């Protein structure tokens, strides 16, 4: 059977494909799809289509109209749940159950959450009374930012795309989406779903391609963009910042992390080992929030290391639709090479590999996939590169500590600052240490438990700005303050 061709979606139509690149399955190296690579002219057309939409009727839609549209999109995403699930699993190779519970379910939730937040939003207004007796009413109208470039990664493709698209539409913007070259399928399908839900032509455009010298660069350097929202690696964020600098545009960045967990000796150890195992191995370690450094108070060090090693060894690689599969591959052979280079580096820097450290031997065509062993290190020095740089794989360094002060200092000694988790039965200490973490998100006795209205983002190399509820809407709207003398 011939592989399908994924095309660019511009101005409400799928364009003829032109040049294509291959999307390869990380499960077994088979061809998933041929993908049309947008050239500069296609990106120009997409930005022009978005500009026309935002300057036209779409830019003047009312909040209730947009809220109703978001709810219709959520309903259509739900109706086409299985198609999106198949697309996401084909591109990423992640277990079907994970994609069902996490990725596609969150896409529905994202549209509903931003419909609710937008519907409940008031205006900022002030009654001004000056000492000389003058009075005025101030209120800030919220207008769309305009044409927004959305650039997303491959690890949670649909979840992260809808996390940006829903608030962008809620704010009345038109968008040009550049999905990752590794995960083009669900974004293409989402464009179709948006049209089915009644999104006007030109409001949502999708261009496929790579970063430098391809669609990512053509989009971020485009002079007619009003803002860029990006999730991906910190180094890519820096490159995008340079690209938009000449045009002085706002950016919203969700970037990498080297997230820490701190486990105190009084923690409920069985709950902690469960939570840590999830936080290290979910999505084969390819979640920006994943824990890569675990600080363990010395009295429980051996017990937690043994518990985590059992969990790592129990993970079952396999085809996404096999119900016994509990872990998927990495996204590509190239990414596996990067992760393996850290496995080798850690050992050369003094780590002991407790479990894993290589590539599993799998039967049949799976041996052509990007499979990797879940891995745990002990003995890695604090200054080792493997303990400081983001690996983005199923791996963590396990490090002993004695005092709360020491654990707090070690956890915070990083240029990243995305997320942290504290495990303890002493809630006073839990609040205290969680609050001292220099991160955007800090959990106590849990991980990746999210309220979509709460702020999400990072400090330092982990990002600029916050997403979630009102925080997202700030980025996607521009206030105009109107001051009326009374
Ligand atoms: P990446 O930075 O390599 O690519 C992300 C996207 O940017 C892709 O669409 C890519 O084509 C595009 N791109 C690459 N170079 C570009 C350039 N010069 N100009 C414009 N676009 C460019 O990231 P990735 O490997 O796809 O994803 C993994 C990274 O994403 C990890 O670092 C992870 O921590 C991070 N991430 C962060 C969050 C968060 O919320 N903080 C969430 C998920 C992933």
Coordinates of N, CA and C in Angstrom, one line a residue, residues 126-130 133-138 483-486:
X126 N -10.8 50.7 35.9 CA -10.5 51.5 37.1 C -11.4 52.8 37.0
X127 N -11.9 53.1 38.1 CA -12.5 54.5 38.2 C -11.4 55.4 38.8
X128 N -11.0 56.4 38.0 CA -9.9 57.2 38.4 C -10.4 58.5 39.1
X129 N -9.9 58.8 40.3 CA -10.3 60.0 41.0 C -9.1 60.8 41.4
X130 N -8.8 61.9 40.7 CA -7.6 62.7 41.0 C -7.8 63.7 42.1
X133 N -10.0 66.7 41.6 CA -11.4 66.5 41.3 C -11.8 65.9 40.0
X134 N -10.8 65.8 39.1 CA -11.1 65.1 37.8 C -11.4 63.6 38.0
X135 N -12.3 63.1 37.2 CA -12.7 61.7 37.3 C -12.7 61.1 35.9
X136 N -12.4 59.8 35.8 CA -12.4 59.2 34.5 C -12.6 57.7 34.7
X137 N -13.2 57.1 33.7 CA -13.3 55.6 33.7 C -12.3 55.1 32.7
X138 N -11.4 54.2 33.2 CA -10.4 53.5 32.4 C -10.9 52.0 32.2
X483 N -9.6 55.7 28.1 CA -9.8 56.6 29.3 C -10.9 57.6 29.0
X484 N -12.0 57.6 29.6 CA -13.1 58.5 29.3 C -13.3 59.4 30.5
X485 N -13.2 60.7 30.3 CA -13.4 61.7 31.4 C -14.9 61.6 31.8
X486 N -15.1 61.7 33.1 CA -16.5 61.7 33.6 C -16.9 63.1 34.1

